Coordinates of C-alpha atoms in Angstrom, one line a residue:
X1 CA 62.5 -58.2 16.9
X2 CA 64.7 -61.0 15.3
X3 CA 67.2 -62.4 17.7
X4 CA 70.7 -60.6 17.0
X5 CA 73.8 -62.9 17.1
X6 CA 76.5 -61.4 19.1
X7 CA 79.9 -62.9 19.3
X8 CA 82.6 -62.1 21.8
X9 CA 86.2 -63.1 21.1
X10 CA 88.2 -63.4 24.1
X11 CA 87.1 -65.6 27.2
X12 CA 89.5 -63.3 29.6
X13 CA 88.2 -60.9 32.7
X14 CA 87.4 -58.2 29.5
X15 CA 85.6 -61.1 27.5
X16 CA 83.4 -62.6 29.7
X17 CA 82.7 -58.9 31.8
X18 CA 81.7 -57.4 28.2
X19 CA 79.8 -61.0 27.8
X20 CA 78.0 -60.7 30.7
X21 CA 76.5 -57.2 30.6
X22 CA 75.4 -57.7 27.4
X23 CA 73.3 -61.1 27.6
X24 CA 71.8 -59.3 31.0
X25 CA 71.0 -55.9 29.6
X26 CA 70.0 -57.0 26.0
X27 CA 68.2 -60.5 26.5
X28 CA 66.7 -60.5 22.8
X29 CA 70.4 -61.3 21.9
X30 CA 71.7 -64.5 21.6
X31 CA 75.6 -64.0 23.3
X32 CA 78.1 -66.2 22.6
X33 CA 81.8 -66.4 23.6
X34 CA 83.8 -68.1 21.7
X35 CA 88.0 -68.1 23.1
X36 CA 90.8 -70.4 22.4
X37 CA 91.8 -70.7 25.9
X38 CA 89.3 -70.6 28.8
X39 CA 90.2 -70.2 32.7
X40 CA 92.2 -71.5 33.6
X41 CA 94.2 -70.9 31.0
X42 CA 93.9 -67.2 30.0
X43 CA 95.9 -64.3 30.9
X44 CA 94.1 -63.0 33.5
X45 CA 94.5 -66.1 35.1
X46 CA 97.2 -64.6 36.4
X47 CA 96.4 -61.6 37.4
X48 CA 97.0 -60.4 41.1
X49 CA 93.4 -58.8 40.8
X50 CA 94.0 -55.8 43.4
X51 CA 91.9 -52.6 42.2
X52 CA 94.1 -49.1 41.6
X53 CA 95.6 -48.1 38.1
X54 CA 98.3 -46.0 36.1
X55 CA 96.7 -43.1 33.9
X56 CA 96.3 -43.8 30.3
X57 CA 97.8 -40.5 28.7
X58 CA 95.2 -40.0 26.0
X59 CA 91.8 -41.0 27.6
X60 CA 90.2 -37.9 29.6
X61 CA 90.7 -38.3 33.1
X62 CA 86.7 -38.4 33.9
X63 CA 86.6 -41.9 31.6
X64 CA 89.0 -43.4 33.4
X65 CA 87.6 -42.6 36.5
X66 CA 84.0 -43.9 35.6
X67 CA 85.7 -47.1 34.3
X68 CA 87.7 -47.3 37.6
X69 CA 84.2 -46.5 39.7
X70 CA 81.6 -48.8 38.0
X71 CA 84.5 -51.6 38.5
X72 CA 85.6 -50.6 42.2
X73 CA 81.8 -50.5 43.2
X74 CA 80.8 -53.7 41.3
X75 CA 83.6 -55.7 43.1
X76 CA 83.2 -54.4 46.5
X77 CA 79.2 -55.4 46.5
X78 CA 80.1 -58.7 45.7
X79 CA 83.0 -58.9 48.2
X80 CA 80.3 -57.7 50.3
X81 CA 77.6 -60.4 49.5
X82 CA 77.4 -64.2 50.0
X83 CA 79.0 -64.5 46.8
X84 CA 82.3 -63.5 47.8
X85 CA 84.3 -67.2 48.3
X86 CA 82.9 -68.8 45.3
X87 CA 83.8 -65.4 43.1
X88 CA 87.0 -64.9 44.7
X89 CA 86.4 -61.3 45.7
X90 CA 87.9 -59.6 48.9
X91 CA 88.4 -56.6 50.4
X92 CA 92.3 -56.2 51.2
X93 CA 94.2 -53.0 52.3
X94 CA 98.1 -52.1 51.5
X95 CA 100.4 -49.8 50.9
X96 CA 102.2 -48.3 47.6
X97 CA 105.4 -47.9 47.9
X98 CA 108.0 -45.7 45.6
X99 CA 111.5 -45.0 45.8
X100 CA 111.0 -41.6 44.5
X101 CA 107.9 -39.4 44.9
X102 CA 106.0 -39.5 41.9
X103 CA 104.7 -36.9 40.1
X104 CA 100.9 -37.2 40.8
X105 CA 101.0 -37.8 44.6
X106 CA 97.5 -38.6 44.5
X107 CA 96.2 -40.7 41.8
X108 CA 92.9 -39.7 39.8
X109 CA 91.2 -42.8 41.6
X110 CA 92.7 -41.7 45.5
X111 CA 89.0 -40.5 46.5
X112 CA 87.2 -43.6 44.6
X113 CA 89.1 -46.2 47.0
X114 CA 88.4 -46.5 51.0
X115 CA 90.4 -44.2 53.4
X116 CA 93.2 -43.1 50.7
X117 CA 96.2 -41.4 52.3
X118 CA 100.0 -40.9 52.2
X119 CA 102.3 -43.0 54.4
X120 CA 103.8 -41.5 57.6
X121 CA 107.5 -41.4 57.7
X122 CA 107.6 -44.0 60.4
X123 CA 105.2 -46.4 58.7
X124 CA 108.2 -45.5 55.4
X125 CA 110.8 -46.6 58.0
X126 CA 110.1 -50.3 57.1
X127 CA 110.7 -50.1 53.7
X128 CA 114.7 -49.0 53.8
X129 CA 115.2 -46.7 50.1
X130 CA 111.6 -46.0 49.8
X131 CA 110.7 -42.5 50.4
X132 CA 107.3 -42.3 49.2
X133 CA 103.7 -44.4 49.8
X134 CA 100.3 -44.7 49.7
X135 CA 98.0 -47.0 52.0
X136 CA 94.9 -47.6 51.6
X137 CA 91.7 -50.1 51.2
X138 CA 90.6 -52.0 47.8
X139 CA 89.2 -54.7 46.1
X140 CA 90.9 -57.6 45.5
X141 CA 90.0 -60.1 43.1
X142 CA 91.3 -63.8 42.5
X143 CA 90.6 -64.3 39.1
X144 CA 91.4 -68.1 38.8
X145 CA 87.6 -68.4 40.7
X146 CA 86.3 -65.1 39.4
X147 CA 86.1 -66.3 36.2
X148 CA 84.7 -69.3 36.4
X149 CA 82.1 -67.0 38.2
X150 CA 81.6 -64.9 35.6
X151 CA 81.1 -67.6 33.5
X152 CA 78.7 -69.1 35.1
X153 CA 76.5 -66.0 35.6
X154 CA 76.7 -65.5 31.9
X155 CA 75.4 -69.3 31.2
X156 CA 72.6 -68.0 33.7
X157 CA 72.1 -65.1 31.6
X158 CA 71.6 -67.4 28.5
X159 CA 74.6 -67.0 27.1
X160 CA 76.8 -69.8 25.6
X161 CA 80.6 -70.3 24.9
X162 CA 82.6 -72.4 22.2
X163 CA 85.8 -73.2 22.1
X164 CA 87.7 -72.6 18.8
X165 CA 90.5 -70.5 17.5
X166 CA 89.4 -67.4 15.6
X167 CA 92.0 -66.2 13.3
X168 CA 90.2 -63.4 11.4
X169 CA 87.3 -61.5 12.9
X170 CA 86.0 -61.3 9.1
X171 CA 85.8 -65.0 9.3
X172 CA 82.5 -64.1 12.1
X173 CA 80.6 -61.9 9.9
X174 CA 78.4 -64.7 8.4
X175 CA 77.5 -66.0 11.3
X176 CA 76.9 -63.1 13.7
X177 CA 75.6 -59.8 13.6
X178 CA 77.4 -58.4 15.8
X179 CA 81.1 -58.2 17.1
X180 CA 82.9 -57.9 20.0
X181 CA 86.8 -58.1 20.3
X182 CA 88.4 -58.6 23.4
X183 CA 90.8 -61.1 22.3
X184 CA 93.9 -59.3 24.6
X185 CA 97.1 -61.2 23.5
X186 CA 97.6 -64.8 23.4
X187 CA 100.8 -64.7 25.4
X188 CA 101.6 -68.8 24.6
X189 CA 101.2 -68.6 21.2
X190 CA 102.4 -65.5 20.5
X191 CA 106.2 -66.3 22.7
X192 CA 106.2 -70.2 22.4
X193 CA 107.7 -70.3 25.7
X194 CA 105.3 -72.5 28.3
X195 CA 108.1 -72.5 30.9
X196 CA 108.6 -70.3 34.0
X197 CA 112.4 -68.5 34.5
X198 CA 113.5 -69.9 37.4
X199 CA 115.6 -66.9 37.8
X200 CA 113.2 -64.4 37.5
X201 CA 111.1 -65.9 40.0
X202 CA 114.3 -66.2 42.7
X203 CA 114.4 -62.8 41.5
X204 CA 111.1 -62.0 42.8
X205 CA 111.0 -63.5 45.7
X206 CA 114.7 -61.7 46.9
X207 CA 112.5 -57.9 46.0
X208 CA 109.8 -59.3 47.9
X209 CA 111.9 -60.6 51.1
X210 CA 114.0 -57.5 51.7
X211 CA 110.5 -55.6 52.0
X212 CA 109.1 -58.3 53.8
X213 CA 111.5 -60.3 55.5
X214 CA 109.1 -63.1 56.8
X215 CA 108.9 -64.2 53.4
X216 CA 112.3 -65.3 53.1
X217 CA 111.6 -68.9 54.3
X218 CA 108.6 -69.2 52.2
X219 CA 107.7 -72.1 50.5
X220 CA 106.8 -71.5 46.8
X221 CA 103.0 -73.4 46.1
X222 CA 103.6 -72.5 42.1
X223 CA 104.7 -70.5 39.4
X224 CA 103.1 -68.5 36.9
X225 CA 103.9 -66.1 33.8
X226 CA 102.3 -64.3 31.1
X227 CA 101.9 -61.5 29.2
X228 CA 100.1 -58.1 29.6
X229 CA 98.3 -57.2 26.7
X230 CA 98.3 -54.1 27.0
X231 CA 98.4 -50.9 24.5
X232 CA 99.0 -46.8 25.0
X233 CA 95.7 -47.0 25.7
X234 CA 93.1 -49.3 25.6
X235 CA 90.9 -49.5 22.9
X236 CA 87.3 -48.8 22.9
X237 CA 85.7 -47.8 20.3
X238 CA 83.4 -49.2 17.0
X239 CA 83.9 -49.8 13.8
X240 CA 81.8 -51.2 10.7
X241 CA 83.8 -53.6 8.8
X242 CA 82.5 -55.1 5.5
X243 CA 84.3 -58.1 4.1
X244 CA 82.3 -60.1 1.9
X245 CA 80.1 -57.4 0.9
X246 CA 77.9 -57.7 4.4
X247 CA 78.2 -55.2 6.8
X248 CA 78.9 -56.0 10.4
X249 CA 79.3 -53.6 13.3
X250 CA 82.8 -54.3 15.4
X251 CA 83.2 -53.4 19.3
X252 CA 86.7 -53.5 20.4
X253 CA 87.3 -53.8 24.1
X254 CA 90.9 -54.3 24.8
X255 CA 94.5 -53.1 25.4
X256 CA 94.2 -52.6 29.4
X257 CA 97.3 -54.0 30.4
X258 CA 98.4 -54.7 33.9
X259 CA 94.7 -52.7 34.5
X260 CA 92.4 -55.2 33.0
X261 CA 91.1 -56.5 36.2
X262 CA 90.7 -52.8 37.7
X263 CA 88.8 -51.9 34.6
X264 CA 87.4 -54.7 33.2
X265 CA 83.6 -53.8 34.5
X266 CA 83.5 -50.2 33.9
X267 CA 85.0 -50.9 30.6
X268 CA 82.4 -53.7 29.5
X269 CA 79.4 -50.9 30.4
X270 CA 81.0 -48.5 27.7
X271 CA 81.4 -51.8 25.3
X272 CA 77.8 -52.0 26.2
X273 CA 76.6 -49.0 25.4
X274 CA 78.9 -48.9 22.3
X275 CA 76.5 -52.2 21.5
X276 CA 73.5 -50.0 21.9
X277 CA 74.6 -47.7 18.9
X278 CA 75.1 -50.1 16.6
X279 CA 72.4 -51.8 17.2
X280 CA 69.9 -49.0 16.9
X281 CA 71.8 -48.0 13.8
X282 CA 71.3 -51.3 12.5
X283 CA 69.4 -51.3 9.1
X284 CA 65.9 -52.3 10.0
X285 CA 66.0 -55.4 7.7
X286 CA 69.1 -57.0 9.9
X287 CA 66.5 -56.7 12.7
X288 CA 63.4 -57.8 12.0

């Protein structure tokens, strides 16, 4: 079989996760991932990385929940590895609190993490105008070294990256046979705004002391913003586009919002498979 040229736009937690399971699971394609911005300037740069999730409103419950497994079980073995300091990938355990109860006490995901339960109301007593909370054990994941570590497993893998803007996906369909988008938003070009409110982060950190009220003499290391490129739902699905009179196959993988981290993994696997129907739907003269 002829080597197929796959091409992933986006160099993000989604990018490089959908990058990586494809160069290891397909190795008679030729990845490459080609991004604007690279760690660490990407979105989920910023990211506070710590595995639970909202519920998309029109993705079955059961997909969510194998998107939230494959990525809560392919974080905690590396948290439990050797690899953990170099990938950024911890264990940590917290609550959720709310000020009202919400409607779904217990989230789709509450048996997927470790020792899920409902706050006691003495444990609430901390947290004056909260009435409701969850604690419980994650993953969390720092992705300004996670993605450098993703990276370099998908080098590993074979894979290669390029730095360029891409400003049409039909502008890719000559050189590849194969796309994937997971180009998220590109918050700096998109705003024009490189700067940090000052008041928004005083803002923050007043929230934060009143629950916390050690961290009212804290010294602040650095600021960081950006946007969440999120969607109703994230999208997931294929498509065939055809501009210049060649067909080319399109996986999109994006749109997870403050989630992409949570779901990045479990999300790549369906990108994955989606890469496996095209691919075997591919006319045999783009193959051989």
């Amino acid at each position: 079989m002829k080597t197929v040229r796959v091409v992933v736009v986006g160099a993000g937690v989604i990018g490089f996760s959908t990058a990586v399971c494809v160069a290891e699971a397909l190795p008679f394609c030729s990845v490459t991932v080609l991004a604007e911005k690279f760690s660490p300037d990407t979105t989920s740069d910023g990211a506070a990385g710590i595995l639970f999730a909202a519920q998309f409103p029109d993705i079955s419950v059961e997909r969510q929940r194998r998107w939230f497994k494959d990525s809560f079980d392919h974080l905690r073995a590396i948290a439990q590895s050797q690899q953990s300091p170099e990938a950024g990938v911890m264990m940590s355990s917290g609550y959720q609190i709310f000020k009202d109860v919400p409607a779904d006490p217990k989230p789709y995901w509450s048996d997927l993490v470790i020792g899920f339960r409902l706050m006691t109301d003495r444990e609430l007593e901390r947290f004056p105008g909260y009435k409701f909370g969850q604690a419980f054990t994650t993953v969390k994941c720092e992705c300004s070294s996670y993605l450098p570590w993703l990276e370099k497993r998908f080098r590993k893998a074979g894979g290669k990256v390029q730095q360029r803007k891409v400003s049409s996906l039909h502008d890719l369909s000559d050189s590849y046979d194969l796309i994937i988008n997971c180009s998220g938003l590109g918050s700096r070009t998109l705003t024009d705004d490189p700067q940090v409110d000052d008041g928004d982060t005083r803002s923050i950190l007043e929230r934060c002391s009143r629950l916390e009220p050690s961290l009212s003499r804290a010294r602040v290391l650095s600021k960081w913003v950006g946007l969440r490129p999120g969607r109703r739902n994230p999208r997931l699905e294929r498509e065939l586009v055809q501009p210049r009179g060649r067909k080319v196959p399109v996986v999109h993988n994006y749109g997870h919002g403050g989630w992409g981290v949570t779901l990045a993994w479990g999300s790549a696997l369906d990108a994955l498979g989606l890469v496996r129907q095209c691919l075997h739907e591919m006319p045999p003269q783009a193959k051989l």
